[in-house]
Short mmCIF file of C-alpha atoms and ligand atoms in Angstrom, two decimals:
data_model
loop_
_atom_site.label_atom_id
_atom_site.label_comp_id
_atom_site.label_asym_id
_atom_site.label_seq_id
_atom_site.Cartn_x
_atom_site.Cartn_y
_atom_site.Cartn_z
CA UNK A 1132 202.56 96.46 113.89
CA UNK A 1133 203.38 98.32 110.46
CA UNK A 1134 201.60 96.85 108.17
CA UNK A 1135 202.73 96.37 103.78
CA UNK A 1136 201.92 99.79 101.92
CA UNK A 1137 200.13 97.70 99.37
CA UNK A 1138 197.83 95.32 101.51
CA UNK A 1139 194.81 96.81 101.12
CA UNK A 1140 192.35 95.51 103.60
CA UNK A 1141 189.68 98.10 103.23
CA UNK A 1142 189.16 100.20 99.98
CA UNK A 1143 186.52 103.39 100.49
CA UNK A 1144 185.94 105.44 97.01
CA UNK A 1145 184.46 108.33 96.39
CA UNK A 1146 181.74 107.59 99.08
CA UNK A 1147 178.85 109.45 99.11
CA UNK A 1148 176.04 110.32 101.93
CA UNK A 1149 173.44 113.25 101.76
CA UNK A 1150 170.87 114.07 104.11
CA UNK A 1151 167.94 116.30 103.57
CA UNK A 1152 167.19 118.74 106.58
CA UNK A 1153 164.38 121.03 106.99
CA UNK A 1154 165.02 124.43 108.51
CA UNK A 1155 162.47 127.00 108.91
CA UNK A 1156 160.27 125.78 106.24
CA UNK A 1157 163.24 125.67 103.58
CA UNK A 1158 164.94 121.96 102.55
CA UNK A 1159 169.06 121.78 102.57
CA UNK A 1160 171.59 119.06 101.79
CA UNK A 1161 173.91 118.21 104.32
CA UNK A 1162 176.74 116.37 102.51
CA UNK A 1163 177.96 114.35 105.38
CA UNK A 1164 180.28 112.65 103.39
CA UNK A 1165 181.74 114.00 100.47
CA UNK A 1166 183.69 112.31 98.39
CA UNK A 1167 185.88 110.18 100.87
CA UNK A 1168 188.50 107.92 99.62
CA UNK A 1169 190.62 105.31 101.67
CA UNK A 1170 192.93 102.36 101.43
CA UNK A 1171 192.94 100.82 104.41
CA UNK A 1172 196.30 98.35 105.07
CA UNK A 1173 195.68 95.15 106.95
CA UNK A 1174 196.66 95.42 110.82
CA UNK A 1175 197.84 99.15 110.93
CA UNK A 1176 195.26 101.53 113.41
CA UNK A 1177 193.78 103.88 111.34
CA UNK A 1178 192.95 106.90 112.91
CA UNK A 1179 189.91 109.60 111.84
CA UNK A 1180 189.74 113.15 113.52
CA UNK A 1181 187.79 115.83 113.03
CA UNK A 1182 185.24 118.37 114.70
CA UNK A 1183 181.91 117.58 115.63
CA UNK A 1184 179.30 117.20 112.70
CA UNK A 1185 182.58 116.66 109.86
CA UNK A 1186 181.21 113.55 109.32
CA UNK A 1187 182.74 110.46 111.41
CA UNK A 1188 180.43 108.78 112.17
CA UNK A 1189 177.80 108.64 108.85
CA UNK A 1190 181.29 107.19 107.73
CA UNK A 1191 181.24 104.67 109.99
CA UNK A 1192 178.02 104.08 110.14
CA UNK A 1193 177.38 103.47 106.20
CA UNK A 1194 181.11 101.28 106.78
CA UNK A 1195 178.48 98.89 108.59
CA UNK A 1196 175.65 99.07 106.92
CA UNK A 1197 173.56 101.11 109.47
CA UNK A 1198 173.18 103.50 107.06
CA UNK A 1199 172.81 103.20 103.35
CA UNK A 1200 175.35 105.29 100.81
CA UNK A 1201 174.57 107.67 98.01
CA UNK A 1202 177.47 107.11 95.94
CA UNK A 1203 180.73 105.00 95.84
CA UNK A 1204 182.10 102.10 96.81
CA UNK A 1205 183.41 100.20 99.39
CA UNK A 1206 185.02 96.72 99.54
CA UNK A 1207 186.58 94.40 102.48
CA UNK A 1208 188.95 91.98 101.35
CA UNK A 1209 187.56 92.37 97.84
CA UNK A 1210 183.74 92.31 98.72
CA UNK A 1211 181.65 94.54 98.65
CA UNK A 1212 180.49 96.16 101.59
CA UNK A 1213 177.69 97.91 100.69
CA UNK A 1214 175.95 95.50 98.52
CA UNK A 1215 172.24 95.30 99.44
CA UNK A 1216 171.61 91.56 98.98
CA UNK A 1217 170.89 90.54 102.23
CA UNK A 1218 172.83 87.17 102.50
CA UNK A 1219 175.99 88.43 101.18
CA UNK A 1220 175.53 91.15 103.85
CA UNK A 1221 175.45 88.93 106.88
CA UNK A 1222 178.46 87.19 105.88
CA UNK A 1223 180.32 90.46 105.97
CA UNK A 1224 178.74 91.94 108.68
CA UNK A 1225 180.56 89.37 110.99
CA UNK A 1226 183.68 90.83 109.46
CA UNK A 1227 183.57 94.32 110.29
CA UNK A 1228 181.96 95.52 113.78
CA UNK A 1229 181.81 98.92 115.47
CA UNK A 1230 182.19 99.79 119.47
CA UNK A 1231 180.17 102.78 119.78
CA UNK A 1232 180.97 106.02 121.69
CA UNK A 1233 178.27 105.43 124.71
CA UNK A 1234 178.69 102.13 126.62
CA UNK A 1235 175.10 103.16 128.15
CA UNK A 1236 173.47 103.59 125.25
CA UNK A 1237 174.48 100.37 123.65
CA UNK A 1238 173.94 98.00 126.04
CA UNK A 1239 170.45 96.77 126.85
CA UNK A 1240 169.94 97.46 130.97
CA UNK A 1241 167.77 93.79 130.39
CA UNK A 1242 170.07 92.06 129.16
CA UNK A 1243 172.66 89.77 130.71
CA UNK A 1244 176.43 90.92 129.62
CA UNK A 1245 176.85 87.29 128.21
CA UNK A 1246 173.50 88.00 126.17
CA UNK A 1247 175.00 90.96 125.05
CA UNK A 1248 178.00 90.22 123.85
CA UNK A 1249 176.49 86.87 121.93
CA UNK A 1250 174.27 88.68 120.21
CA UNK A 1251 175.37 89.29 116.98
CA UNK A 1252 176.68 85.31 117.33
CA UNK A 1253 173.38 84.04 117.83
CA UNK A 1254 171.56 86.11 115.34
CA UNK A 1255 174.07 84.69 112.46
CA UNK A 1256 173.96 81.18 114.00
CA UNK A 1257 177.51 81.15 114.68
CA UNK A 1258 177.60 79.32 118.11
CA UNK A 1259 177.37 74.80 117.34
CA UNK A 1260 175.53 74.59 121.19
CA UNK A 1261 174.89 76.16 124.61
CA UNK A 1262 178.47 75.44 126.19
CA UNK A 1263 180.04 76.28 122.71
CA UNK A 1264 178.42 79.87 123.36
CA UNK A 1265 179.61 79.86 126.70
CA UNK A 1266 183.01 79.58 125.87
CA UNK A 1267 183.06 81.63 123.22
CA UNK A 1268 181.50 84.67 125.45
CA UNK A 1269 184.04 83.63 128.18
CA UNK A 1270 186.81 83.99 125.84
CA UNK A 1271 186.08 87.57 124.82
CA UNK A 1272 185.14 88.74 128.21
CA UNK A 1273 188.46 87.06 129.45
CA UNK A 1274 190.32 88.86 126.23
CA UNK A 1275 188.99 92.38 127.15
CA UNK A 1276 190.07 92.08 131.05
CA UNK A 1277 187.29 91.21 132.81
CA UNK A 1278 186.83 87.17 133.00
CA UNK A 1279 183.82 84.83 132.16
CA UNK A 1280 182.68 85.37 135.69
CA UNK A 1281 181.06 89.03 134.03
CA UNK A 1282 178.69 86.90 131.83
CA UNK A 1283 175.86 86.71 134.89
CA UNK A 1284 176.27 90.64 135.43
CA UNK A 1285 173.78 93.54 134.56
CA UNK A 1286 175.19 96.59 132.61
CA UNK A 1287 173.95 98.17 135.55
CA UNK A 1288 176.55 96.65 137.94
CA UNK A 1289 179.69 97.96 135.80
CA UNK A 1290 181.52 100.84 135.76
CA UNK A 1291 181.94 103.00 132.49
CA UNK A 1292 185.33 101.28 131.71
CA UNK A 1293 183.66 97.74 132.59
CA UNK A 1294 180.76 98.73 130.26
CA UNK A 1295 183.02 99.95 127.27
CA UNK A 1296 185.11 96.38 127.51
CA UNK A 1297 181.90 94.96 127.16
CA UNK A 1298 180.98 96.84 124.01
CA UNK A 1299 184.64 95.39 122.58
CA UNK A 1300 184.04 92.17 123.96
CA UNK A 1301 180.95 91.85 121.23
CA UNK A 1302 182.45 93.53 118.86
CA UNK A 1303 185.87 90.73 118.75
CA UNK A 1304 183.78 87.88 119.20
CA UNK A 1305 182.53 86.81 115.82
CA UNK A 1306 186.26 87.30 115.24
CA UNK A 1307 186.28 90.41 112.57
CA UNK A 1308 188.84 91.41 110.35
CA UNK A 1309 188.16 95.19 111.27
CA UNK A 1310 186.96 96.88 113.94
CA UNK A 1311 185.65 100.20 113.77
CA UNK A 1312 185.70 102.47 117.00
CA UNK A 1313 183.56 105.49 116.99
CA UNK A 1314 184.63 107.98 119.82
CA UNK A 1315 185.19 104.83 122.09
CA UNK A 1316 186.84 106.79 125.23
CA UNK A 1317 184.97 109.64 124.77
CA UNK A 1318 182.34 109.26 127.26
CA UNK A 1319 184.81 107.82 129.66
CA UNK A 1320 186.52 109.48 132.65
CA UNK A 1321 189.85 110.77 131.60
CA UNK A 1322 192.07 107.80 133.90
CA UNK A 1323 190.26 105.41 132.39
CA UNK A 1324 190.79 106.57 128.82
CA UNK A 1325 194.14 105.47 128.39
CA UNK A 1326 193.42 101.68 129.85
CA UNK A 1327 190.61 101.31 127.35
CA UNK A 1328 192.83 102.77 124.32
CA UNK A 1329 195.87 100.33 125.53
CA UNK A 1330 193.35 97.57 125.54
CA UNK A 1331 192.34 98.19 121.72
CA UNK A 1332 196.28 98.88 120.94
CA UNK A 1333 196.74 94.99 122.27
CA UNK A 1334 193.77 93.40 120.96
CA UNK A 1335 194.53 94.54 117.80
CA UNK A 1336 198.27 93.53 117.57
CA UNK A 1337 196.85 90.36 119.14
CA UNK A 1338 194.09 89.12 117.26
CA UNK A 1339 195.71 90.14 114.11
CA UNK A 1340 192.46 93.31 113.49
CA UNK A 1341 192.62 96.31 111.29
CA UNK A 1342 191.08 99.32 113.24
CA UNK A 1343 189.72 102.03 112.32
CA UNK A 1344 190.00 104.81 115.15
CA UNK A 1345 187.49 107.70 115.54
CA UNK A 1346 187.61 110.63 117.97
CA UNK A 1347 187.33 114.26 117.41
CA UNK A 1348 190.33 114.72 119.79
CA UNK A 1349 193.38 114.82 117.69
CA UNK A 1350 195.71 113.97 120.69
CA UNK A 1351 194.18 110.12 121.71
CA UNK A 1352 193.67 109.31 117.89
CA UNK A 1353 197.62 110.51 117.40
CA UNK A 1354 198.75 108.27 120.65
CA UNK A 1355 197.16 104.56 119.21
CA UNK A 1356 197.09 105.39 115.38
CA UNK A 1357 199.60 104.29 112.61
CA UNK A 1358 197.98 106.79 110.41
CA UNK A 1359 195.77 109.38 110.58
CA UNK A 1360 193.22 111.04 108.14
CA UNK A 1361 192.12 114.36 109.10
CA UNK A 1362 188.29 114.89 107.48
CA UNK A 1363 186.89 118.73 107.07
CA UNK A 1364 182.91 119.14 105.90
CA UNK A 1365 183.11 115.43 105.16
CA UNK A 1366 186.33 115.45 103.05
CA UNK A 1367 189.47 114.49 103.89
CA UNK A 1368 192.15 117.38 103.53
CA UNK A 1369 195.10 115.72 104.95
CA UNK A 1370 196.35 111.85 105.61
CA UNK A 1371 199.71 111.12 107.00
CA UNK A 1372 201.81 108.86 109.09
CA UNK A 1373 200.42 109.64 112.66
CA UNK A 1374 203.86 111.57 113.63
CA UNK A 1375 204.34 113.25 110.87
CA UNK A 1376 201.25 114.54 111.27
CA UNK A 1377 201.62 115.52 114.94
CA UNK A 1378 205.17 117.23 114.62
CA UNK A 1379 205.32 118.57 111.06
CA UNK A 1380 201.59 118.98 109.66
CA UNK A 1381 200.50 120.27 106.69
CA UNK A 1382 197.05 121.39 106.09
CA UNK A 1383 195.92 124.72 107.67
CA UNK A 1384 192.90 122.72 109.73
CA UNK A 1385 195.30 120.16 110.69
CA UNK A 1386 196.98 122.99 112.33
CA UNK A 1387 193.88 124.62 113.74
CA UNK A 1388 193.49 120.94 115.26
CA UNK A 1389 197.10 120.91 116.96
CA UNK A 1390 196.36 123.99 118.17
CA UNK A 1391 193.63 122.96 120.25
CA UNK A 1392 195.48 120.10 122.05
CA UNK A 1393 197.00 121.62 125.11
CA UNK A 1394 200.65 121.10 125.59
CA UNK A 1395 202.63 121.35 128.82
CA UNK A 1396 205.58 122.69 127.41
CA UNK A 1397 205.13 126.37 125.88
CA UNK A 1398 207.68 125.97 124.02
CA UNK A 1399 206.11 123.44 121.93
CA UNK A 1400 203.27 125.16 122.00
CA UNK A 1401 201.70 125.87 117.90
CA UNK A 1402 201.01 129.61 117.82
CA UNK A 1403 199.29 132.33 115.53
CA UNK A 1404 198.60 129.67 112.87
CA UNK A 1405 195.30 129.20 112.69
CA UNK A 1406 192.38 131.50 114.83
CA UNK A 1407 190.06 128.76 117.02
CA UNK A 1408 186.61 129.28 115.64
CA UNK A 1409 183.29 127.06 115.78
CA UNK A 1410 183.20 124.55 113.17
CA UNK A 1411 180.54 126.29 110.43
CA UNK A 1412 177.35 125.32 109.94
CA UNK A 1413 176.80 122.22 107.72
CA UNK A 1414 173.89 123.64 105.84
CA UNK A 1415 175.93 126.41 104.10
CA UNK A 1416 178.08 124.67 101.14
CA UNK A 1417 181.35 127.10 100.16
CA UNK A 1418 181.93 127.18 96.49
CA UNK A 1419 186.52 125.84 96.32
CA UNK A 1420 187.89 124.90 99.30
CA UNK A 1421 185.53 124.25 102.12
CA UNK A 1422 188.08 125.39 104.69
CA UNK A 1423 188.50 128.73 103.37
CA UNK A 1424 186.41 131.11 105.25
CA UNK A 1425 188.60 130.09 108.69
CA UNK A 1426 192.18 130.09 106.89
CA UNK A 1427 194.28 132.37 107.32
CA UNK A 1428 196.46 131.23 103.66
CA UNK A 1429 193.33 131.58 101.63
CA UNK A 1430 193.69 133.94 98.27
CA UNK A 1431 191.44 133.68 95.22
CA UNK A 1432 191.94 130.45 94.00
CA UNK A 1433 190.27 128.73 96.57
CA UNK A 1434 187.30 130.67 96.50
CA UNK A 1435 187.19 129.59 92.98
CA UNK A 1436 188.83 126.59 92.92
CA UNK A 1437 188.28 122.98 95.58
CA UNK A 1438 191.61 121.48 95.91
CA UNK A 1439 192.52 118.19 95.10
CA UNK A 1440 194.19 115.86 97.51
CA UNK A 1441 197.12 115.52 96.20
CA UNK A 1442 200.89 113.73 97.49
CA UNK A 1443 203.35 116.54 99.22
CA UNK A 1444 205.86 113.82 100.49
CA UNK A 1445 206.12 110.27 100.76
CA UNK A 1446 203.38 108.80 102.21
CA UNK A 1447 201.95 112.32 102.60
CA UNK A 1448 198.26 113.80 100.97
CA UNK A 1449 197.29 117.55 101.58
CA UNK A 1450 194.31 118.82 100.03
CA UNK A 1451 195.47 122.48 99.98
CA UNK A 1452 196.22 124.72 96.76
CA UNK A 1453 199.24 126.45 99.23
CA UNK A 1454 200.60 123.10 101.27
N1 ADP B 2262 170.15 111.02 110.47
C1 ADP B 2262 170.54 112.26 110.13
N2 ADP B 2262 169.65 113.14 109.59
C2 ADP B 2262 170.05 114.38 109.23
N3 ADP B 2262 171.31 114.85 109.37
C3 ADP B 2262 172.21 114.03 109.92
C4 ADP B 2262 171.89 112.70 110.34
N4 ADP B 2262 173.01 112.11 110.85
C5 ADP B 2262 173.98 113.05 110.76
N5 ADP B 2262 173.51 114.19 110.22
C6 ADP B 2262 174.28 115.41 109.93
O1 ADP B 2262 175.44 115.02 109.19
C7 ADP B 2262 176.56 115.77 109.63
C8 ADP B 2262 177.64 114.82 110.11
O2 ADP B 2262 177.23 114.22 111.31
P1 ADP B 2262 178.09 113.10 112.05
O3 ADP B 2262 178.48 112.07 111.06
O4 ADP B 2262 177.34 112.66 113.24
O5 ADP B 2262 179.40 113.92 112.48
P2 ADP B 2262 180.50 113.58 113.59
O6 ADP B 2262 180.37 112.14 113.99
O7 ADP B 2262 181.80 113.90 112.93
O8 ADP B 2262 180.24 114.51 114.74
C9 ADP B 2262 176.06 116.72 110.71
O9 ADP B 2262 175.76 117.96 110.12
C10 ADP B 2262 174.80 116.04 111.20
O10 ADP B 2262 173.89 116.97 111.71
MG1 MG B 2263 180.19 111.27 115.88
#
């Protein structure tokens, strides 16, 4: 589903969050987020990529309130999402839920799947009685694939897959209006991967969600996403339509990205851009562009000078003083 350039379903400014770490006796800022902006349009999969430590998940995680922002805003449908008054914050925390990267880790071994997955619904009250919570549990387990029958099992007795459609069966169920996936096929086997991404692709066009897609893998957030921001040192330096992005793209790290995908046809393969190096350290802060000391474009002005994001085509936002 393409969804209208102008229905905004999710608007993220200038969002801030800073942690303090101590290292060898000496206290640094870690600007996890930086300054992220985002319009979100209703129904389209919105896919975030990056390295490890640009920032993903604090994004996602101060999107749901599990961790508190430093600066900006961000509103769903209008309202704000980060307001602090706690019974304005339940009613939008049934709006926008997260499946989270580790199936293990976030399921409860002692808990029953059906407890699991209605327990967001009964902390908010949602369910009117026992059977009405039965149903509803049987209705998400049946909508992720695996049928009411699961309700009785132990997180123990599923597979990685079964585990991760669990995690998406709780997230659906208080019936959000976004859904926010954090590395969800990450942890699983590579032949179950695609299953679990086709399952999100038809949930979404089914139930009508906006989702928000995170992996660090550039490939799988390129296959399901309508769009795709690409975020560097917790800024985003490039957003584009997913394809555009893949065939034709325009930021240097975008390219360094690409370049680490492996292809099966040579021909197609990206070479001599961009040098693959370790993602720096996020305790050193680079005066201008924070990409700089791995591009192979860089001159003076970005030592000196921190691009703006700024339109290069329709549709298309490089933050790059030489896109
Ligand atoms: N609770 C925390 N305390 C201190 N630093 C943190 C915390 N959470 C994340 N960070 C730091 O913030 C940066 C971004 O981390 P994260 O959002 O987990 O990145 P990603 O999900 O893209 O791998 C990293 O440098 C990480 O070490
Ligand atoms: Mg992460």
């Amino acid at each position: 589903m393409s969804a209208a350039p102008d229905d905004i379903i999710l608007d993220i400014r200038d969002l801030r969050k800073v942690f303090q770490v101590r290292r060898k006796g000496q206290t640094h800022e870690v600007r996890a987020v930086n300054g992220f902006s985002l319009q979100v349009r209703r129904g389209e999969t919105l896919g975030i990529v990056g390295e490890s430590g640009c920032g993903k998940s604090t994004l996602a995680r101060v999107l749901l309130g599990l961790a508190r922002a430093d600066g900006g805003s961000v509103t769903l449908e209008g309202r704000d999402l980060l307001d602090s008054n706690r019974r304005n914050r339940a009613e939008t925390r049934l709006k926008v839920r997260m499946v989270f990267q580790d199936p293990y880790a976030s399921l409860n071994p002692r808990r029953s799947v059906g407890d699991s997955v209605a327990e967001t619904g009964d902390i908010h009250r949602i369910f009117a009685s026992r059977r009405d919570r039965a149903e509803q549990v049987g209705r998400a387990l049946d909508a992720v694939g695996l049928g009411a029958r699961f309700a009785a099992s132990y997180p123990h007795e599923l597979s990685g897959g079964q585990r991760q459609r669990v995690g998406i069966a709780r997230a659906i169920l208080p019936e959000p209006d976004l859904v926010v996936a954090d590395e969800p096929v990450s942890a699983l086997d590579v032949s179950i991967q695609a299953q679990v991404l086709n399952l999100l692709a038809e949930l979404k066009a089914r139930l009508g969600l906006t989702l928000m897609f995170i992996s660090h893998d550039l490939g799988v957030v390129a296959k399901i996403s309508d769009r795709v921001a690409v975020l560097y040192m917790g800024e985003m330096v490039e957003l584009a339509p997913a394809r555009a992005l893949f065939t034709d793209p325009r930021h240097p790290y975008t390219e360094l990205l690409l370049t680490a995908i492996p292809r099966p046809d040579p021909s197609k393969r990206i070479t001599g851009a961009v040098e693959i190096s370790e993602p720096p350290s996020r305790l050193r802060q680079l005066a201008g562009c924070p990409f700089r000391d791995r591009c192979p474009r860089a001159t003076s002005i970005c030592a000196s000078q921190p691009p703006d994001l700024r339109a290069v085509a329709p549709g298309r936002f490089v933050a790059c003083h030489h896109a």
